[in-house]
Amino acid sequence: MKLNLNRPLAFFDLETTGVNVGADRIVEIAILKAMPDGSELIKTMRINPEMPIPLASSLIHGIYDKDIANEPTFKDVAAELSAFIGDADLAGYNSNRFDIPVLLEEFLRAGVDFDMSDRKFVDVQNIFHQMEQRTLRAAYKFYCDKDIVNAHSAEADILATYHVLLAQIERYSDTEFEDKQGKISKPVKNDVDALHTFTNMNKPVDFAGRMVFNEQDQEIFNFGKHKGKTVEQVFDTEPSYYAWMKQGDFPLYTKKKLEEIWTRWNKKKEQLKQEKQQQAGANKPKPAQPNANPSAPQAKKPKPAVAVTNDMLEQLKMKFGK
C-alpha cells in the first residue's frame, strides 16, 4: 500500500537522555521521509547531548556516554536536519506529546527557527490508542503480525511506526468512530489532512500541552489555577502570570507561543486605547468662534471720516488762540 501524499511525510523517532521535554536532550534521531512518488529517504544520526546520559535511559535505548562522546552536538547538525525535513509534514509514535516538543526545543536552543505553522502532524499512537489502545510493540504485532527486531533503537521504531500506519489505514478505511460528542465518522483515511485532524483532537497550542485551543479556537491554559481560562483573559486579570511562565521551568516552545499571544494581546490593548482616545477627542466640545456669543461685548466700529469745514477751523483757532 502507498500513502496518498501531496508533500513528503517525515516519520521520526528520538532517543533521549530522559523524558523532561524542557531539560532532556536528544542522543539519537532517525527520520524516514516518505515521498509523494512512493520513494523513501532515511537519515539516522547520533547526537552528543552535552550532558551525561542517565543509566536508566541507557538501559532502555542502549546508548551510553562513550557511544556519543565523539558525535556532533545538535547545534552542529541542526541546519542539516532542518534542510532534510524541509517542508514535510511530521509523523511519529507519541510524537505530538514528546518527539515534536523535544525536537522544537533542540532547534530553538540551536537558533534554528523550525516553522510549524503550515505543517500537518500525524501521531500514529493516537490512532492506535483511540482504535485499539496498545503499545508500539503490540501495535506492530497486532497490525503487521510481526515482532520488532532491535526494539528501542530509533530506526527500528520508525520503521515499525511507518508500517503500522500503513496497516491502520488499510484496516480502518471503512470503520466508524464515535467521538465524545456522539458524532460518528470514518476518520482513518489515506489522507494526511484527515489523519492530522483525527490524531490532534486536543488541538495543542505548544505541543507540550500547557496550552490548547478551545472550541472557539481560542488559546486556553491546560494546567494550574487558570486551567480552562483563555490566555488573554488571564493576561487581562493577572498579567504577571506571563512573567512567571517566562521565568519558570517551561519548554522554550511553550514560552515562544506564550510570547506570541502576549504580543498580540498588547497590540489589541494599544489599539483599543487609541480608539478610546480618538472617540474622546471626537466628543470633546469645540471652542467658541469669535463673536459667536451675542451677549459678548462688541468691538466699536470706527466712525466714518468727516470733511473739514471752515467753521471747524475757526473753532480750533478760538480754542488754541491761533
Coordinates of C-alpha atoms in Angstrom, one line a residue:
M1 CA 0.0 0.0 0.0
K2 CA 1.2 3.5 -0.8
L3 CA 0.5 6.6 1.2
N4 CA -1.5 9.3 -0.6
L5 CA 0.7 12.3 -0.2
N6 CA 0.7 15.8 -1.6
R7 CA 4.0 16.6 0.0
P8 CA 6.6 14.5 2.0
L9 CA 5.7 13.0 5.3
A10 CA 8.6 12.7 7.7
F11 CA 8.4 9.9 10.3
F12 CA 10.9 10.5 13.0
D13 CA 11.8 9.0 16.4
L14 CA 14.1 10.2 19.1
E15 CA 16.2 8.5 21.8
T16 CA 16.9 11.0 24.6
T17 CA 18.6 11.4 28.0
G18 CA 15.1 11.4 29.7
V19 CA 11.5 12.4 29.4
N20 CA 11.6 16.0 30.5
V21 CA 10.8 18.0 27.4
G22 CA 12.4 21.2 28.6
A23 CA 15.6 19.7 30.1
D24 CA 16.5 16.5 28.4
R25 CA 18.4 16.2 25.1
I26 CA 18.5 14.0 22.0
V27 CA 21.1 11.3 21.7
E28 CA 19.8 9.7 18.5
I29 CA 17.4 10.8 15.8
A30 CA 16.1 8.8 12.9
I31 CA 14.0 10.2 10.1
L32 CA 12.1 8.3 7.4
K33 CA 10.9 10.7 4.7
A34 CA 8.1 9.2 2.7
M35 CA 7.9 11.0 -0.7
P36 CA 4.8 11.5 -2.8
D37 CA 6.2 9.3 -5.5
G38 CA 6.4 6.4 -3.1
S39 CA 10.2 6.6 -2.5
E40 CA 11.7 6.7 1.0
L41 CA 14.7 8.6 2.4
I42 CA 16.2 7.6 5.7
K43 CA 18.6 9.7 7.9
T44 CA 19.9 8.4 11.2
M45 CA 22.3 10.4 13.5
R46 CA 23.7 10.0 17.0
I47 CA 24.0 13.3 18.9
N48 CA 26.2 14.4 21.7
P49 CA 23.7 15.7 24.2
E50 CA 26.4 17.7 26.1
M51 CA 25.2 16.1 29.3
P52 CA 25.6 12.7 31.0
I53 CA 23.1 10.1 29.9
P54 CA 21.3 8.6 33.0
L55 CA 21.9 4.8 33.3
A56 CA 18.1 4.2 33.4
S57 CA 17.8 5.8 29.9
S58 CA 20.9 3.9 28.6
L59 CA 19.4 0.6 29.7
I60 CA 16.3 1.4 27.6
H61 CA 17.9 2.5 24.3
G62 CA 21.4 1.0 24.7
I63 CA 23.3 4.3 24.1
Y64 CA 25.9 5.2 26.7
D65 CA 28.1 8.2 27.2
K66 CA 31.1 6.6 25.4
D67 CA 28.9 5.9 22.4
I68 CA 28.3 9.6 21.7
A69 CA 31.5 11.2 23.1
N70 CA 32.8 12.0 19.6
E71 CA 29.4 12.6 17.9
P72 CA 28.3 16.1 16.8
T73 CA 26.1 18.3 19.0
F74 CA 22.6 19.1 17.9
K75 CA 23.7 22.6 17.1
D76 CA 26.3 21.2 14.7
V77 CA 23.7 19.3 12.7
A78 CA 20.5 21.4 13.3
A79 CA 20.7 23.2 9.9
E80 CA 21.3 19.8 8.1
L81 CA 18.3 18.2 9.8
S82 CA 16.0 21.1 9.1
A83 CA 17.0 21.1 5.5
F84 CA 16.5 17.3 5.3
I85 CA 13.0 17.6 6.7
G86 CA 12.2 20.6 4.6
D87 CA 8.5 21.4 4.3
A88 CA 7.5 17.8 5.1
D89 CA 4.6 17.1 7.4
L90 CA 5.6 15.2 10.6
A91 CA 4.6 11.8 11.8
G92 CA 5.7 9.5 14.7
Y93 CA 4.6 7.4 17.6
N94 CA 3.6 9.6 20.6
S95 CA 5.2 12.4 18.6
N96 CA 2.7 15.1 19.5
R97 CA 3.4 14.8 23.2
F98 CA 7.1 14.0 23.2
D99 CA 9.1 13.9 20.0
I100 CA 7.9 17.1 18.4
P101 CA 8.2 19.2 21.6
V102 CA 11.7 17.8 22.2
L103 CA 12.8 18.4 18.6
L104 CA 11.4 22.0 18.8
E105 CA 13.4 22.6 22.0
E106 CA 16.6 21.5 20.3
F107 CA 16.0 23.7 17.3
L108 CA 15.3 26.7 19.4
R109 CA 18.4 26.1 21.5
A110 CA 20.4 25.9 18.3
G111 CA 19.0 29.1 17.0
V112 CA 17.1 27.4 14.1
D113 CA 13.5 28.7 13.6
F114 CA 11.8 25.4 12.5
D115 CA 8.5 26.7 11.3
M116 CA 5.5 24.6 12.4
S117 CA 2.7 27.0 11.2
D118 CA 1.8 25.2 7.9
R119 CA 2.7 21.6 8.8
K120 CA 0.4 18.6 9.5
F121 CA 1.4 16.2 12.2
V122 CA 0.2 12.6 12.4
D123 CA 0.6 10.8 15.7
V124 CA 0.2 7.1 15.0
Q125 CA -0.1 6.3 18.7
N126 CA -3.3 8.4 18.8
I127 CA -4.9 6.4 16.1
F128 CA -3.9 3.2 17.8
H129 CA -4.9 4.2 21.3
Q130 CA -8.3 5.5 20.1
M131 CA -9.0 2.5 18.0
E132 CA -7.2 -0.4 19.9
Q133 CA -5.3 1.1 22.9
R134 CA -2.0 -0.8 22.8
T135 CA 1.8 -0.2 22.9
L136 CA 4.1 0.1 19.8
R137 CA 5.3 -3.4 20.2
A138 CA 1.7 -4.7 20.5
A139 CA 0.6 -2.4 17.6
Y140 CA 3.3 -3.9 15.3
K141 CA 2.3 -7.4 16.3
F142 CA -1.4 -6.6 16.0
Y143 CA -1.4 -4.9 12.7
C144 CA 1.6 -6.4 11.0
D145 CA 1.8 -9.8 12.8
K146 CA 5.5 -9.3 13.3
D147 CA 7.9 -8.7 16.3
I148 CA 10.1 -5.6 16.3
V149 CA 13.7 -6.6 15.8
N150 CA 16.1 -4.4 17.9
A151 CA 13.3 -2.6 19.7
H152 CA 14.1 0.8 21.2
S153 CA 16.6 1.6 18.5
A154 CA 15.3 4.8 16.7
E155 CA 15.5 3.3 13.2
A156 CA 13.7 0.1 14.2
D157 CA 11.0 2.1 15.9
I158 CA 10.3 4.4 13.0
L159 CA 10.2 1.5 10.5
A160 CA 7.7 -0.2 12.8
T161 CA 5.7 3.0 13.1
Y162 CA 5.7 3.6 9.4
H163 CA 4.4 0.1 8.7
V164 CA 1.8 0.3 11.5
L165 CA 0.3 3.4 9.9
L166 CA 0.0 1.7 6.5
A167 CA -1.7 -1.2 8.2
Q168 CA -4.0 1.1 10.2
I169 CA -5.2 2.9 7.1
E170 CA -6.0 -0.3 5.3
R171 CA -7.7 -1.8 8.4
Y172 CA -9.8 1.2 9.4
S173 CA -10.6 2.7 5.9
D174 CA -14.3 1.8 6.4
T175 CA -14.5 1.7 10.2
E176 CA -16.8 4.1 12.0
F177 CA -15.7 6.0 15.1
E178 CA -17.9 7.8 17.6
D179 CA -16.3 10.8 19.3
K180 CA -17.1 12.3 22.8
Q181 CA -19.9 14.4 21.3
G182 CA -21.5 11.4 19.7
K183 CA -20.5 12.3 16.2
I184 CA -19.9 9.3 14.0
S185 CA -17.4 9.4 11.2
K186 CA -14.8 7.3 9.4
P187 CA -11.7 9.3 10.3
V188 CA -8.8 6.9 9.4
K189 CA -8.2 7.6 5.7
N190 CA -5.3 7.6 3.3
D191 CA -5.1 11.4 3.6
V192 CA -2.7 13.4 5.8
D193 CA -5.2 16.2 6.5
A194 CA -7.8 13.7 7.8
L195 CA -5.1 11.9 9.9
H196 CA -3.9 15.2 11.3
T197 CA -7.4 16.1 12.4
F198 CA -8.0 12.7 14.0
T199 CA -4.7 12.5 15.8
N200 CA -4.8 16.1 17.1
M201 CA -8.2 16.1 18.8
N202 CA -6.9 18.0 21.8
K203 CA -5.7 20.8 19.5
P204 CA -2.4 21.7 21.3
V205 CA -1.0 25.2 21.0
D206 CA 2.5 24.4 22.2
F207 CA 2.7 20.6 21.8
A208 CA 3.7 20.2 25.5
G209 CA 0.0 20.6 26.3
R210 CA 0.3 23.6 28.6
M211 CA -2.0 25.5 26.3
V212 CA -4.7 24.1 23.9
F213 CA -7.4 25.6 21.6
N214 CA -11.0 25.5 22.8
E215 CA -14.0 25.0 20.5
Q216 CA -13.8 28.7 19.6
D217 CA -10.2 28.3 18.5
Q218 CA -9.1 30.5 21.5
E219 CA -5.9 29.6 23.3
I220 CA -6.7 28.4 26.9
F221 CA -4.4 27.2 29.7
N222 CA -4.5 23.4 30.2
F223 CA -2.9 23.3 33.7
G224 CA -2.7 25.0 37.1
K225 CA -5.1 27.5 38.7
H226 CA -6.1 29.1 35.4
K227 CA -6.9 25.8 33.6
G228 CA -9.8 26.3 31.2
K229 CA -9.4 30.1 31.1
T230 CA -8.3 31.8 27.9
V231 CA -4.8 33.1 27.9
E232 CA -5.9 36.6 27.0
Q233 CA -8.4 36.6 29.9
V234 CA -5.6 35.7 32.3
F235 CA -3.5 38.5 30.9
D236 CA -6.4 40.9 31.5
T237 CA -6.7 40.0 35.2
E238 CA -3.2 38.8 36.1
P239 CA -0.6 40.0 33.6
S240 CA 2.2 38.9 36.0
Y241 CA 1.3 35.3 35.1
Y242 CA 3.1 35.9 31.8
A243 CA 6.4 36.8 33.6
W244 CA 6.0 33.9 35.9
M245 CA 5.8 31.5 33.0
K246 CA 8.6 33.1 31.0
Q247 CA 10.9 32.8 34.0
G248 CA 9.6 29.3 35.0
D249 CA 10.7 25.8 34.0
F250 CA 8.6 25.6 30.9
P251 CA 9.7 24.3 27.5
L252 CA 11.1 27.0 25.2
Y253 CA 8.5 26.4 22.5
T254 CA 5.8 26.9 25.2
K255 CA 7.4 30.2 26.0
K256 CA 7.6 31.2 22.4
K257 CA 3.9 30.6 21.8
L258 CA 3.1 32.4 25.0
E259 CA 5.1 35.4 23.9
E260 CA 3.3 35.4 20.5
I261 CA 0.0 35.6 22.4
W262 CA 1.3 38.3 24.7
T263 CA 2.5 40.4 21.8
R264 CA -0.9 40.1 20.0
W265 CA -2.7 40.9 23.3
N266 CA -0.6 44.1 23.8
K267 CA -1.3 45.2 20.2
K268 CA -5.0 44.8 20.7
K269 CA -4.8 46.6 24.0
E270 CA -2.9 49.6 22.5
Q271 CA -5.3 49.7 19.6
L272 CA -8.2 49.8 21.9
K273 CA -6.5 52.6 23.9
Q274 CA -6.0 54.7 20.7
E275 CA -9.6 54.1 19.6
K276 CA -10.8 55.4 23.0
Q277 CA -8.6 58.5 22.8
Q278 CA -9.9 59.2 19.3
Q279 CA -13.5 58.8 20.5
A280 CA -12.9 61.1 23.4
G281 CA -11.4 63.7 21.0
A282 CA -14.4 63.5 18.8
N283 CA -16.8 64.0 21.7
K284 CA -14.9 67.0 23.1
P285 CA -16.8 70.4 22.8
K286 CA -15.3 72.7 20.2
P287 CA -14.0 76.1 21.3
A288 CA -16.5 79.0 20.6
Q289 CA -15.8 81.0 17.5
P290 CA -15.1 84.8 17.9
N291 CA -18.3 86.9 18.3
A292 CA -20.3 83.7 18.4
N293 CA -21.9 84.8 21.7
P294 CA -24.3 87.7 21.0
S295 CA -24.1 88.8 24.7
A296 CA -20.3 89.3 24.5
P297 CA -19.0 92.9 24.2
Q298 CA -18.8 94.0 20.6
A299 CA -15.8 95.9 19.3
K300 CA -16.5 99.5 18.5
K301 CA -16.8 100.3 14.8
P302 CA -14.6 103.2 13.6
K303 CA -16.6 106.4 12.7
P304 CA -16.6 107.4 9.1
A305 CA -14.2 110.2 8.1
V306 CA -15.8 113.7 8.0
A307 CA -14.7 116.5 5.7
V308 CA -13.1 119.5 7.4
T309 CA -15.1 122.8 7.1
N310 CA -14.2 126.5 7.6
D311 CA -16.4 126.6 10.8
M312 CA -14.3 123.7 12.3
L313 CA -11.1 125.6 11.5
E314 CA -12.4 128.8 13.2
Q315 CA -13.4 126.8 16.3
L316 CA -9.9 125.4 16.5
K317 CA -8.3 128.8 16.3
M318 CA -10.5 130.2 19.0
K319 CA -9.7 127.2 21.3
F320 CA -5.9 127.2 20.9
G321 CA -5.6 131.1 20.3
K322 CA -4.3 131.0 16.8

